[in-house]
Amino acid sequence: REARLQQIACPFCRHPSPKTDEENNKMKMRRVVANDPVAIREIGVKHYSNGDRERAFECFTKAAELGDASAHYFLSLFYRDGQGVEKDEKKGLYYLEEAAIAGLPEARYDLAMLEEKNERYDRSIKHLIIAASLGHDGSIQMLKECYKYGDVS
C-alpha cells in the first residue's frame, strides 16, 4: 500500500506522475484538448523558449480567453515590446490590468511602475501595497524605501 501511495503525484485526482517525457507530453496534450488554460499557457511558454513567437502568442491568447492570469501578463509583454505583434501600448495596458485584477503580483508591480512613470504616485503606492500583500518581494522593498524617505505614512 505504501509503494502505491508514493506513486501518486496529484493529491486531487490521484493520478500517478509521468515517468518519461513522452508520458508527460501526452498528459499535457490531453489537458490542452480539454481546454486547460494552464496547460495551454505552458505549451505557449515552450514555443516562446524555442523562438516560435507566433505560436506562443496564439497559445497565450487562448489561455487568456480561458481566464489564465499569467497568459494575460505574457500578452501584455508581447504588446508592450512588440514581440511577434505590432507594438500597442493600449492593448499592453489592457492585458496588464486584466492580469493584475486576476491577482498576479508581478502585474500589480508593473502597474505601479507605470503609474510612477506617469507621476501618479498615489496610484503607484496603492498598486505596490496590493502587490506586497500578495507577497511580491520587489513591491515590499519599494514600499520600504517609500517609508524610509517619507513618501508613505
Coordinates of C-alpha atoms in Angstrom, one line a residue:
R1 CA 0.0 0.0 0.0
E2 CA 2.8 2.5 0.8
A3 CA 4.6 1.9 -2.5
R4 CA 1.3 2.6 -4.3
L5 CA 0.8 5.9 -2.3
Q6 CA 4.3 7.0 -3.2
Q7 CA 3.5 6.7 -6.9
I8 CA 0.5 9.1 -6.6
A9 CA 1.6 12.6 -7.5
C10 CA -1.7 14.6 -7.6
P11 CA -3.5 14.8 -4.2
F12 CA -6.7 15.8 -6.1
C13 CA -7.0 13.2 -8.8
R14 CA -4.5 10.7 -7.5
H15 CA -3.2 10.2 -11.0
P16 CA 0.4 8.7 -11.0
S17 CA 3.1 11.1 -12.1
P18 CA 4.5 10.5 -15.6
K19 CA 7.7 8.6 -15.7
T20 CA 9.0 9.8 -19.1
D21 CA 8.9 13.0 -21.1
E22 CA 6.7 11.3 -23.6
E23 CA 4.2 10.4 -20.9
N24 CA 4.4 14.0 -19.6
N25 CA 3.8 15.4 -23.1
K26 CA 0.8 13.1 -23.7
M27 CA -0.7 14.1 -20.4
K28 CA -0.2 17.8 -21.2
M29 CA -1.8 17.4 -24.6
R30 CA -4.8 15.8 -23.1
R31 CA -5.1 18.8 -20.8
V32 CA -4.8 21.1 -23.8
V33 CA -7.5 19.2 -25.7
A34 CA -9.7 19.7 -22.6
N35 CA -9.1 23.5 -22.7
D36 CA -7.0 23.6 -19.5
P37 CA -5.7 27.2 -19.6
V38 CA -2.6 26.4 -17.5
A39 CA -1.6 23.6 -19.9
I40 CA -2.2 25.8 -22.9
R41 CA 0.0 28.6 -21.3
E42 CA 2.7 26.0 -20.6
I43 CA 2.7 25.0 -24.3
G44 CA 3.0 28.7 -25.1
V45 CA 6.0 29.1 -22.9
K46 CA 7.6 26.1 -24.6
H47 CA 7.0 27.7 -28.0
Y48 CA 8.4 31.0 -26.7
S49 CA 11.5 29.3 -25.4
N50 CA 12.0 27.7 -28.8
G51 CA 11.8 31.0 -30.5
D52 CA 8.3 30.5 -32.1
R53 CA 6.7 33.8 -31.0
E54 CA 3.7 33.4 -33.3
R55 CA 2.6 30.0 -31.8
A56 CA 3.4 31.3 -28.3
F57 CA 1.1 34.3 -28.9
E58 CA -1.7 32.0 -30.1
C59 CA -1.4 29.8 -27.0
F60 CA -1.2 32.8 -24.7
T61 CA -4.3 34.3 -26.4
K62 CA -6.3 31.1 -26.0
A63 CA -5.2 30.7 -22.3
A64 CA -6.1 34.3 -21.6
E65 CA -9.5 33.8 -23.1
L66 CA -10.0 30.9 -20.7
G67 CA -9.0 33.1 -17.8
D68 CA -5.3 32.4 -17.1
A69 CA -3.8 35.4 -15.3
S70 CA -0.2 34.6 -16.4
A71 CA -1.3 34.4 -20.0
H72 CA -2.7 37.9 -19.7
Y73 CA 0.6 39.1 -18.3
F74 CA 2.6 37.4 -21.1
L75 CA 0.3 39.1 -23.7
S76 CA 0.9 42.4 -22.1
L77 CA 4.6 41.9 -22.6
F78 CA 4.1 40.9 -26.2
Y79 CA 2.2 44.1 -26.9
R80 CA 4.5 46.3 -24.8
D81 CA 7.6 45.1 -26.5
G82 CA 6.1 44.4 -30.0
Q83 CA 7.2 40.8 -29.9
G84 CA 5.5 39.0 -32.8
V85 CA 2.8 41.6 -32.9
E86 CA 2.6 45.3 -33.6
K87 CA 3.6 47.3 -30.6
D88 CA 0.4 48.6 -28.9
E89 CA 0.5 50.3 -25.5
K90 CA -3.2 50.3 -25.1
K91 CA -3.6 46.6 -25.6
G92 CA -0.5 46.0 -23.4
L93 CA -2.1 48.1 -20.6
Y94 CA -5.4 46.2 -21.0
Y95 CA -3.8 42.8 -20.6
L96 CA -1.6 44.1 -17.8
E97 CA -4.7 45.3 -15.9
E98 CA -6.5 42.0 -16.6
A99 CA -3.6 40.1 -15.1
A100 CA -3.5 42.5 -12.1
I101 CA -7.2 42.1 -11.5
A102 CA -6.8 38.4 -11.6
G103 CA -4.4 38.6 -8.7
L104 CA -0.9 38.4 -10.4
P105 CA 1.5 40.3 -8.2
E106 CA 4.0 40.9 -11.0
A107 CA 1.3 42.7 -13.0
R108 CA 0.5 44.9 -10.0
Y109 CA 4.1 45.8 -9.6
D110 CA 4.4 46.6 -13.3
L111 CA 1.3 48.8 -13.0
A112 CA 2.8 50.6 -10.0
M113 CA 5.9 51.3 -12.1
L114 CA 3.8 52.7 -14.9
E115 CA 1.9 54.9 -12.6
E116 CA 5.1 56.2 -11.1
K117 CA 6.5 56.9 -14.6
N118 CA 3.3 58.9 -15.2
E119 CA 3.8 60.8 -11.9
R120 CA 0.6 59.3 -10.3
Y121 CA 2.4 58.4 -7.1
D122 CA -0.7 57.8 -5.0
R123 CA -2.0 55.1 -7.5
S124 CA 1.5 53.7 -7.7
I125 CA 1.6 53.2 -3.9
K126 CA -1.8 51.5 -4.0
H127 CA -0.6 49.0 -6.5
L128 CA 2.6 48.4 -4.5
I129 CA 0.6 47.8 -1.4
I130 CA -1.7 45.3 -3.2
A131 CA 1.3 43.5 -4.7
A132 CA 3.2 43.4 -1.4
S133 CA 0.1 41.9 0.3
L134 CA 0.3 39.2 -2.4
G135 CA 3.9 38.5 -1.4
H136 CA 5.8 40.3 -4.1
D137 CA 9.3 41.0 -2.8
G138 CA 10.1 43.9 -5.2
S139 CA 7.0 45.7 -4.0
I140 CA 7.8 45.1 -0.4
Q141 CA 11.3 46.6 -1.0
M142 CA 9.9 49.6 -2.9
L143 CA 7.4 50.3 0.0
K144 CA 10.3 50.1 2.5
E145 CA 12.1 52.7 0.5
C146 CA 9.0 54.9 0.3
Y147 CA 8.5 54.7 4.1
K148 CA 12.2 55.4 4.6
Y149 CA 12.0 58.6 2.6
G150 CA 8.6 59.7 4.0
D151 CA 6.7 59.2 0.7
V152 CA 4.3 57.0 2.5
S153 CA 3.0 57.3 6.0

